[in-house]
XYZ file of C-alpha atoms in Angstrom:
656
model
C -26.159 20.870 30.180
C -28.639 19.644 27.542
C -32.304 18.643 27.815
C -34.162 16.675 25.122
C -37.984 16.605 24.972
C -40.056 14.680 22.441
C -42.678 17.177 21.214
C -44.099 15.153 18.318
C -44.440 11.396 17.979
C -45.640 8.444 20.051
C -43.627 9.541 23.121
C -44.600 13.233 23.000
C -43.964 14.756 26.440
C -41.033 12.439 27.281
C -37.866 14.319 28.346
C -34.338 13.340 29.372
C -31.316 15.267 30.712
C -28.354 13.085 29.700
C -24.995 13.444 31.421
C -22.901 11.301 29.068
C -20.850 12.783 26.233
C -22.610 10.713 23.568
C -26.422 10.536 23.469
C -27.805 7.906 21.085
C -31.268 8.269 19.561
C -33.124 5.460 17.795
C -35.809 2.785 17.837
C -33.644 -0.028 19.216
C -33.356 -0.802 22.917
C -30.073 0.430 24.333
C -30.337 3.946 22.911
C -30.292 6.785 25.431
C -33.487 8.160 23.911
C -35.614 5.285 22.610
C -38.106 6.493 19.952
C -40.515 3.634 19.037
C -41.978 5.249 15.882
C -41.564 2.784 12.982
C -40.075 5.310 10.547
C -37.180 5.981 12.945
C -34.106 3.839 12.305
C -32.727 1.467 14.922
C -29.700 3.740 15.366
C -30.970 6.953 13.857
C -28.747 9.724 15.215
C -26.445 10.687 18.040
C -25.527 13.854 19.905
C -21.827 14.263 20.685
C -20.505 16.682 23.303
C -17.444 18.276 21.694
C -15.556 20.820 23.833
C -17.960 23.749 24.271
C -20.757 22.568 21.973
C -23.097 19.715 21.112
C -23.048 18.215 17.612
C -25.912 16.209 16.062
C -24.766 13.388 13.785
C -27.017 11.400 11.438
C -26.171 7.663 11.580
C -27.090 7.175 7.895
C -30.707 6.745 8.824
C -33.241 5.484 6.293
C -35.595 8.491 6.413
C -33.124 11.261 7.257
C -32.402 13.770 10.016
C -32.655 17.578 10.059
C -32.461 20.540 12.434
C -35.266 23.132 12.516
C -33.971 26.482 13.748
C -36.249 29.379 14.664
C -39.383 27.287 15.246
C -40.813 23.867 14.413
C -41.511 24.345 10.729
C -42.595 28.009 10.875
C -42.443 30.291 7.864
C -39.095 31.732 8.885
C -37.595 28.510 10.240
C -34.220 27.432 8.886
C -34.020 23.755 7.996
C -30.567 22.122 8.066
C -30.583 18.687 6.434
C -27.934 16.304 7.762
C -26.925 14.779 4.449
C -23.628 14.071 2.694
C -23.314 17.726 1.698
C -23.064 18.626 5.419
C -21.001 15.540 6.347
C -24.224 14.374 8.080
C -23.560 16.562 11.132
C -24.272 20.053 12.467
C -23.881 22.024 15.732
C -26.968 22.269 17.953
C -28.192 25.516 19.505
C -30.619 26.214 22.331
C -34.199 25.993 21.067
C -33.390 23.815 18.026
C -35.814 21.077 17.036
C -34.401 17.755 15.853
C -36.476 16.285 13.033
C -36.354 12.495 12.625
C -37.967 11.143 9.434
C -39.492 12.854 6.407
C -42.773 14.233 5.014
C -45.664 13.630 7.422
C -43.957 10.724 9.239
C -41.654 12.665 11.542
C -40.672 12.914 15.187
C -39.686 16.239 16.770
C -37.238 16.468 19.683
C -36.781 19.944 21.180
C -33.339 20.866 22.501
C -32.805 23.041 25.583
C -29.388 24.062 26.863
C -28.171 25.855 29.953
C -24.727 26.931 30.975
C -23.020 25.751 34.158
C -22.335 28.675 36.440
C -18.613 28.133 36.765
C -16.815 31.220 35.466
C -16.663 33.122 38.740
C -15.880 30.113 40.934
C -12.604 28.907 39.407
C -9.845 28.979 41.978
C -6.942 29.329 39.510
C -6.527 29.336 35.733
C -3.426 29.701 33.572
C -3.353 29.912 29.778
C -1.196 27.460 27.814
C 1.156 30.314 26.940
C 1.777 30.857 30.653
C 2.242 27.227 31.607
C 5.833 26.695 30.453
C 7.285 29.943 31.900
C 5.311 29.477 35.150
C 6.563 25.916 35.458
C 10.108 27.217 35.833
C 9.100 29.033 39.025
C 9.034 25.724 40.912
C 11.451 26.015 43.803
C 14.704 24.198 43.180
C 14.711 22.612 46.612
C 11.219 21.272 46.245
C 11.435 17.502 46.783
C 8.949 16.944 43.980
C 11.495 17.993 41.345
C 13.308 14.647 41.661
C 9.957 12.851 41.605
C 8.959 14.852 38.516
C 12.191 13.896 36.794
C 11.549 10.191 37.390
C 7.941 10.606 36.210
C 9.054 12.243 32.961
C 11.544 9.421 32.353
C 8.734 6.887 32.823
C 6.542 8.664 30.274
C 9.430 9.071 27.843
C 10.283 5.363 27.943
C 6.727 4.226 27.161
C 6.422 2.562 23.746
C 2.802 2.676 22.625
C -0.197 4.876 23.425
C -1.651 2.675 26.157
C 1.719 2.561 27.949
C 1.999 6.357 27.657
C -1.460 6.848 29.203
C -0.733 4.473 32.092
C 2.557 6.283 32.720
C 0.758 9.667 32.764
C -1.780 8.409 35.328
C 0.846 6.845 37.589
C 3.088 9.907 37.319
C 0.189 12.210 38.212
C -0.400 10.265 41.445
C 3.308 10.491 42.225
C 3.679 14.266 41.851
C 0.216 15.245 43.213
C -0.080 13.561 46.624
C -3.734 14.616 47.121
C -4.891 13.085 43.820
C -7.275 10.140 44.225
C -8.503 9.775 40.629
C -6.902 10.568 37.254
C -8.893 10.535 34.012
C -7.441 11.164 30.549
C -9.759 12.482 27.844
C -8.479 12.460 24.242
C -9.835 13.779 21.005
C -10.844 11.089 18.505
C -7.789 10.128 16.470
C -9.446 10.008 13.025
C -6.831 9.505 10.319
C -8.816 11.587 7.858
C -8.718 14.730 10.024
C -10.220 14.598 13.466
C -9.687 18.297 14.010
C -11.831 19.161 10.994
C -14.805 17.077 12.128
C -16.783 18.732 14.880
C -18.395 15.471 15.964
C -15.084 13.726 16.440
C -15.473 14.706 20.098
C -13.393 14.046 23.183
C -13.573 10.592 24.678
C -12.485 9.412 28.152
C -9.902 6.740 27.313
C -8.439 5.848 30.711
C -9.225 6.279 34.415
C -7.051 5.181 37.313
C -7.748 5.194 41.073
C -4.910 5.573 43.554
C -3.912 2.232 45.013
C -5.736 0.167 42.382
C -3.936 -1.554 39.517
C -7.099 -2.245 37.529
C -9.476 0.386 36.098
C -12.518 1.230 38.295
C -15.592 -0.981 37.893
C -17.777 2.064 37.154
C -17.010 4.917 34.788
C -15.827 8.123 36.449
C -17.855 11.078 35.118
C -16.000 13.977 33.534
C -16.363 17.296 35.308
C -17.796 19.111 32.317
C -17.595 22.607 33.732
C -13.857 22.238 34.278
C -13.300 20.275 31.049
C -15.149 22.889 28.979
C -13.122 25.673 30.571
C -9.836 23.883 29.738
C -10.745 23.336 26.079
C -12.517 26.621 25.324
C -10.048 28.841 27.190
C -6.979 26.775 26.238
C -5.955 26.917 29.866
C -5.187 24.823 32.921
C -7.823 25.099 35.642
C -7.859 24.446 39.388
C -11.344 24.278 40.932
C -11.195 24.171 44.701
C -14.104 22.992 46.879
C -15.866 22.112 43.653
C -19.550 21.866 44.719
C -19.446 25.421 46.074
C -16.844 27.126 43.942
C -17.451 25.638 40.511
C -21.213 25.201 40.467
C -23.874 22.712 41.377
C -23.531 20.685 38.183
C -24.798 17.104 38.333
C -21.402 15.575 37.474
C -19.700 17.453 40.316
C -22.346 16.789 42.961
C -22.740 13.144 41.989
C -19.044 12.538 42.303
C -18.717 14.523 45.540
C -15.495 16.087 44.316
C -13.734 18.280 46.838
C -11.370 19.699 44.226
C -10.352 19.027 40.646
C -7.545 19.972 38.302
C -7.826 20.121 34.489
C -4.594 20.258 32.460
C -4.608 20.428 28.637
C -2.598 18.171 26.369
C -1.722 20.204 23.303
C 0.195 20.240 20.063
C 0.514 23.688 18.561
C -2.965 25.171 18.352
C -4.702 21.815 18.697
C -5.986 20.556 22.043
C -5.245 16.821 22.000
C -7.021 16.130 25.261
C -7.299 16.872 28.963
C -5.832 15.328 32.109
C -8.432 15.522 34.888
C -6.983 15.061 38.388
C -9.545 14.718 41.214
C -9.376 14.734 44.985
C -12.539 12.886 46.055
C -11.641 11.611 49.473
C -8.687 13.342 51.098
C -8.998 16.529 53.096
C -7.434 19.597 51.617
C -7.627 20.920 48.061
C -5.516 20.882 44.948
C -3.552 24.111 44.556
C -1.817 26.328 42.021
C 1.442 24.604 42.964
C -0.090 21.323 41.798
C -1.038 23.068 38.563
C 2.545 24.249 37.981
C 4.117 20.834 38.398
C 1.370 19.143 36.352
C 2.001 21.733 33.620
C 5.584 20.486 33.302
C 4.298 16.907 33.177
C 1.640 17.812 30.598
C 4.132 19.505 28.301
C 6.125 16.276 27.994
C 3.006 14.096 28.110
C 1.543 16.043 25.179
C 4.593 15.263 23.077
C 4.503 11.599 24.137
C 0.796 11.258 23.249
C 1.269 12.969 19.867
C 4.281 10.797 19.037
C 2.534 7.607 20.177
C -0.431 8.382 17.933
C 1.839 9.076 14.961
C 3.733 5.848 15.655
C 0.441 3.970 15.890
C -0.680 5.297 12.508
C 2.717 4.519 10.986
C 2.639 0.962 12.333
C -0.880 0.497 10.992
C 0.148 1.898 7.611
C 3.272 -0.270 7.566
C 1.260 -3.363 8.420
C -1.284 -2.510 5.734
C 1.471 -1.985 3.167
C 3.125 -5.262 4.170
C -0.148 -7.113 3.649
C -0.772 -5.383 0.325
C 2.804 -6.063 -0.770
C 2.570 -9.717 0.248
C -0.746 -10.069 -1.580
C 0.508 -8.420 -4.769
C 3.771 -10.349 -4.648
C 1.837 -13.568 -4.203
C -0.408 -12.760 -7.155
C 2.607 -11.865 -9.313
C 4.454 -15.045 -8.346
C 1.331 -17.075 -9.020
C 0.987 -15.431 -12.425
C 4.600 -16.091 -13.341
C 4.796 -19.579 -11.870
C 1.571 -20.863 -13.363
C 0.310 -21.818 -9.903
C 3.389 -23.720 -8.705
C 3.520 -23.882 -4.919
C 7.150 -22.803 -4.579
C 6.399 -19.567 -6.423
C 9.287 -20.009 -8.891
C 8.357 -19.122 -12.488
C 7.659 -22.155 -14.638
C 10.143 -22.522 -17.488
C 8.873 -25.213 -19.845
C 11.304 -27.248 -21.893
C 13.110 -30.588 -21.964
C 15.299 -29.881 -24.970
C 19.091 -29.873 -24.697
C 19.391 -26.054 -25.117
C 16.863 -25.467 -22.301
C 18.505 -27.970 -19.979
C 21.812 -26.194 -20.527
C 20.151 -22.814 -19.797
C 18.637 -24.092 -16.536
C 21.969 -25.527 -15.438
C 23.654 -22.177 -16.000
C 20.827 -20.390 -14.215
C 21.163 -22.528 -11.072
C 24.853 -21.654 -10.866
C 24.214 -17.909 -10.699
C 20.969 -17.454 -8.744
C 22.524 -17.116 -5.271
C 25.415 -14.895 -6.300
C 25.421 -11.090 -6.473
C 26.821 -10.881 -9.992
C 24.969 -9.004 -12.695
C 23.182 -11.248 -15.180
C 22.733 -10.351 -18.835
C 19.982 -12.259 -20.639
C 20.329 -12.330 -24.423
C 17.797 -13.586 -26.894
C 15.391 -12.691 -29.654
C 12.114 -10.925 -29.068
C 9.506 -13.155 -27.455
C 11.794 -15.936 -26.214
C 10.876 -15.291 -22.548
C 13.754 -13.162 -21.231
C 11.599 -11.633 -18.469
C 10.522 -15.108 -17.365
C 14.175 -16.119 -17.025
C 14.917 -12.889 -15.129
C 12.055 -13.581 -12.721
C 13.364 -17.110 -12.284
C 16.780 -15.726 -11.310
C 15.056 -13.699 -8.580
C 12.537 -16.216 -7.238
C 15.067 -19.065 -7.105
C 17.555 -16.901 -5.178
C 17.814 -15.900 -1.532
C 16.252 -12.548 -2.490
C 12.906 -14.172 -3.247
C 11.210 -12.569 -0.221
C 11.977 -9.066 -1.506
C 10.632 -7.253 -4.549
C 11.215 -8.133 -8.192
C 10.759 -4.914 -10.166
C 10.864 -4.670 -13.942
C 11.290 -1.679 -16.258
C 11.363 -1.598 -20.055
C 14.002 0.999 -20.952
C 12.467 1.516 -24.398
C 9.039 2.398 -23.003
C 9.875 5.894 -21.684
C 11.651 9.036 -22.894
C 14.995 9.848 -21.282
C 13.746 12.414 -18.718
C 10.942 10.205 -17.449
C 13.116 7.096 -17.414
C 15.721 8.787 -15.204
C 13.045 9.845 -12.716
C 11.478 6.380 -12.823
C 14.770 4.624 -12.097
C 16.490 7.044 -9.718
C 13.598 9.085 -8.288
C 13.472 12.839 -7.797
C 13.102 15.497 -5.108
C 10.198 17.884 -4.888
C 10.755 20.891 -7.166
C 13.587 19.232 -9.120
C 11.787 20.010 -12.378
C 8.444 21.264 -13.640
C 5.737 18.911 -12.435
C 7.780 17.466 -9.548
C 5.197 18.343 -6.911
C 6.448 15.819 -4.362
C 9.347 13.486 -3.656
C 9.324 10.271 -5.678
C 11.181 7.054 -4.900
C 12.919 5.507 -7.867
C 12.787 1.832 -8.796
C 16.329 1.284 -7.497
C 15.120 2.386 -4.054
C 11.855 0.449 -4.327
C 13.734 -2.734 -5.237
C 16.311 -2.299 -2.437
C 17.208 -5.772 -1.205
C 15.580 -7.384 -4.238
C 16.083 -7.507 -8.002
C 15.677 -4.849 -10.704
C 15.101 -6.166 -14.226
C 16.105 -3.737 -16.983
C 14.572 -4.954 -20.223
C 15.885 -3.631 -23.555
C 18.862 -2.101 -21.720
C 20.498 -1.127 -25.030
C 17.728 1.476 -25.469
C 18.980 3.390 -22.414
C 20.474 6.805 -23.362
C 24.230 7.235 -22.888
C 23.690 9.822 -20.120
C 21.744 7.291 -18.063
C 24.221 4.530 -18.839
C 26.846 6.425 -16.814
C 24.482 6.629 -13.822
C 23.720 2.923 -14.127
C 27.457 2.209 -14.180
C 27.835 4.115 -10.893
C 25.130 2.011 -9.278
C 26.897 -1.160 -10.383
C 30.292 0.087 -9.183
C 29.419 1.945 -5.961
C 25.942 0.709 -5.035
C 24.772 4.345 -4.794
C 22.039 6.383 -6.462
C 21.331 10.102 -6.498
C 17.717 11.148 -7.180
C 17.191 14.092 -9.532
C 17.575 17.297 -7.533
C 19.181 15.578 -4.540
C 22.548 16.597 -3.083
C 23.426 13.312 -1.414
C 23.734 9.727 -2.569
C 21.730 6.852 -1.174
C 23.075 3.353 -0.678
C 21.058 0.585 -2.325
C 21.473 -3.177 -2.389
C 19.915 -4.170 -5.700
C 20.752 -7.029 -7.999
C 20.642 -6.003 -11.649
C 19.353 -8.378 -14.304
C 19.469 -6.867 -17.792
C 18.115 -8.135 -21.085
C 18.555 -7.256 -24.736
C 17.635 -8.630 -28.162
C 20.492 -6.801 -29.834
C 24.153 -7.665 -30.360
C 25.877 -5.784 -27.538
C 29.342 -6.069 -29.118
C 27.991 -4.390 -32.262
C 26.273 -1.662 -30.185
C 29.583 -0.935 -28.415
C 31.521 -0.895 -31.687
C 29.089 1.618 -33.206
C 29.244 3.887 -30.129
C 25.664 3.406 -28.953
C 26.599 1.580 -25.761
C 29.331 2.302 -23.222
C 32.131 -0.235 -23.320
C 32.768 -0.077 -19.556
C 29.075 -0.701 -18.868
C 29.150 -3.586 -21.355
C 31.844 -5.349 -19.317
C 29.934 -4.648 -16.090
C 26.703 -6.113 -17.420
C 28.080 -9.107 -19.253
C 29.572 -10.747 -16.159
C 27.383 -13.820 -16.545
C 25.476 -13.940 -19.838
C 22.538 -16.285 -20.333
C 21.356 -16.945 -23.879
C 17.726 -17.959 -24.262
C 17.455 -20.085 -27.418
C 14.799 -19.199 -30.005
C 11.898 -21.581 -30.407
C 13.139 -22.886 -33.772
C 16.253 -24.241 -32.002
C 14.159 -26.297 -29.596
C 11.263 -27.538 -31.683
C 10.862 -30.607 -29.463
C 9.586 -28.231 -26.722
C 6.722 -26.940 -28.884
C 4.271 -29.755 -27.915
C 4.916 -29.061 -24.186
C 4.567 -25.287 -24.525
C 1.521 -25.589 -26.774
C -0.211 -27.967 -24.322
C 0.577 -25.577 -21.448
C -0.996 -22.576 -23.187
C -3.939 -24.678 -24.390
C -4.744 -25.708 -20.807
C -4.227 -22.185 -19.496
C -6.543 -20.464 -21.959
C -9.107 -23.268 -21.851
C -9.364 -22.710 -18.085
C -9.410 -18.923 -18.490
C -12.185 -19.001 -21.110
C -14.097 -21.816 -19.427
C -13.917 -23.909 -22.609
C -12.410 -27.411 -22.202
C -10.158 -28.401 -25.128
C -9.408 -31.888 -26.390
C -5.867 -31.074 -27.587
C -3.971 -30.826 -30.875
C -4.461 -33.154 -33.799
C -1.272 -34.842 -35.046
C -1.245 -32.865 -38.306
C -1.773 -29.567 -36.503
C 1.125 -30.265 -34.134
C 3.388 -31.259 -37.031
C 2.662 -27.915 -38.675
C 3.338 -26.049 -35.420
C 6.668 -27.813 -35.043
C 7.624 -27.160 -38.678
C 6.992 -23.398 -38.439
C 10.023 -21.204 -37.582
C 8.191 -18.919 -35.078
C 9.990 -15.599 -35.674
C 8.032 -14.215 -32.719
C 9.098 -17.194 -30.605
C 7.121 -18.205 -27.505
C 5.081 -15.001 -27.487
C 3.878 -15.716 -31.036
C 3.032 -19.317 -30.108
C 1.101 -18.089 -27.055
C -0.985 -15.708 -29.176
C -1.599 -18.453 -31.744
C -2.876 -20.895 -29.108
C -5.061 -18.223 -27.527
C -6.698 -17.615 -30.911
C -7.153 -21.372 -31.427
C -8.945 -21.800 -28.072
C -11.416 -19.108 -29.105
C -12.130 -21.018 -32.334
C -12.512 -24.602 -31.171
C -15.761 -26.102 -29.955
C -16.035 -27.190 -26.333
C -14.014 -30.373 -25.940
C -12.830 -30.208 -29.558
C -9.380 -30.720 -31.081
C -7.226 -28.203 -32.929
C -7.103 -29.099 -36.624
C -4.813 -27.721 -39.383
C -7.555 -25.581 -40.935
C -7.787 -23.547 -37.703
C -4.137 -22.487 -37.825
C -3.071 -19.036 -39.021
C -2.189 -18.743 -42.731
C 1.460 -18.026 -41.897
C 1.657 -21.316 -39.982
C -0.183 -23.228 -42.720
C 2.374 -22.019 -45.298
C 4.626 -24.763 -43.939
C 2.129 -27.232 -45.381
C 2.920 -25.967 -48.893
C 6.619 -26.182 -48.185
C 6.231 -29.844 -47.227
C 4.471 -30.442 -50.525
C 7.279 -28.708 -52.424
C 9.952 -30.823 -50.801
C 8.045 -34.044 -51.382
C 10.397 -36.209 -53.567
C 9.421 -38.085 -56.700
C 9.026 -41.830 -56.467
C 12.230 -43.860 -56.482
C 14.517 -45.768 -54.216
C 14.971 -44.629 -50.610
C 18.460 -43.234 -51.393
C 17.170 -41.340 -54.427
C 14.314 -39.769 -52.438
C 16.655 -38.869 -49.522
C 19.120 -37.280 -51.950
C 16.317 -35.145 -53.438
C 15.294 -33.906 -50.003
C 18.888 -33.212 -48.950
C 19.613 -31.327 -52.178
C 16.514 -29.181 -51.674
C 17.517 -28.387 -48.098
C 21.028 -27.335 -49.152
C 19.631 -25.009 -51.815
C 17.135 -23.462 -49.334
C 19.865 -22.897 -46.732
C 22.087 -21.111 -49.258
C 19.166 -19.027 -50.490
C 18.146 -18.084 -46.960
C 21.669 -16.891 -46.115
C 22.421 -15.184 -49.422
C 24.896 -17.849 -50.571
C 26.953 -17.306 -47.408
C 28.343 -20.824 -47.047
C 29.629 -20.300 -43.488
C 26.181 -19.139 -42.235
C 24.388 -21.856 -44.212
C 26.664 -24.561 -42.787
C 26.085 -23.238 -39.249
C 22.297 -23.292 -39.695
C 22.496 -26.877 -40.986
C 24.703 -27.951 -38.092
C 27.670 -29.010 -40.246
C 31.135 -27.598 -40.942
C 31.932 -25.380 -43.934
C 34.097 -28.149 -45.354
C 31.245 -30.617 -44.924
C 28.921 -28.265 -46.799
C 31.440 -27.946 -49.706
C 31.708 -31.722 -49.906
C 27.917 -32.154 -50.113
C 27.576 -29.384 -52.717
C 30.216 -31.039 -54.923
C 28.470 -34.393 -54.600
C 25.224 -32.838 -55.901
C 27.001 -30.828 -58.604
C 26.082 -27.492 -56.997
């Protein structure tokens, strides 16, 4: 038992002898020890009864809490500050002085403790190590064996922790006929590590009264003398004729208990809690036979409680991960879609090449075939890949992307396929690969031609068998992943030169999609430019008026070797330059874009008839096409959109 006396402060001389397991100290009404001094926080500290000791916990008070040991501030007194270095808690000892506040504005509370005289009055006690062997001594013809079997089935079928606790209480009444009250006390289930925190304490979580479906209207006090014996001795205890045999403790006398039984719930060396079975009304006492049969129940109940708590933490973690995943997926979809409500990435373009691309895309989205996206750097291959995913029936699962050129071979293999702990130096724990992470969804492999030949064979196996084997593993795992690959190289040339497996080439190129470069869809440049202008104007908080006609003509005349990515960077730079509400003018454009202006001047024809000026322009364009393609007439004709014969005819007409 513990006694608290205020020895310094406004309430000096006030004393309390609390019986609850948590004693709250503070200025606010509702605390167990109300201290009105203004420098004491509303909820300053608390004392928690934990097994065989009391722990003082600072409640992050404003002016601090400390323990004075060996005298109230004497020369040889030890002062223990309850700060972050001590996890804001410490064990109390008899004669300690609790110091609330700092400097000269402090309150002292002296702590007195006394032991309950219960050691010599315990009727029966069995250590945990003895419980399981002793439980087998139950007579085979005892009618309670069948009842015990049914009780264990009831506990085993319970799903969550609350159901397990109810089943334990009901089963205890069934197998102990004299039981009138059952209370279950559990240690705080702190995810961080309840066992490592002394103040985590044991808390009564459920009480049931025989014949009543609902919990009792008033809390049933814990028999501390018995509870402390169970936890400290790691034993089951039977206390018969409690007021005489166990000791005249307040909790026993107040409850008028005739006999009580304390059975530990345990997992290894850890005491998870205690089942307290009381006989408060019936004649007769609980016996060692009751202890034996409750020991069998407790062994299975301990496992059920431990499993229910693990399941509870797993469900909470799963729910948290689901919410985080949904949030991140939503943010990613919003980023890719430009805010569209359906979440599908926004592909901008009304040109004929883009319409053809979108038509092909719609045909393949809800199939399982592998898609190969071909196109130059910066054309938006990842955007098309994301569109394949978010327009398909896999949209609710993950879309995961990996650039195969961004990692060395060893790291890329681990990233894609995962590894087992100890598979190589630095593999300190198991790692899930992206194929496993994207199970049920889509995996986008960008720059797939950069993948080493050794990994290409593993990728081929995934495509053929739907199986992966993490590094260091001995068994394959089945995965259901749709592969979307992309490259800016000529795959046929890579195969011919031995840098890419031919069998993998045929597996990947089941349904190729070619993303046209920006120079082949110049009519889309005003739409794309306006989109980026609005996006960056909003991002920078700088409204933009738009593009001037001359500026847009220059943008459309430029070839954009970096494609959409280059146009995006150009517009971003322009938004930084323009004044609020201003228009983009030609002088703001990059020099490489303005070079087109000089080209327009060079092609400007001399004055003459319309046919003469058109002939001059056409002749200049033919010469430029031949120069650009090194006099390769086939390539020049293709770039001009005419046949080779048509090109020869025009060259002859101009005498070229």
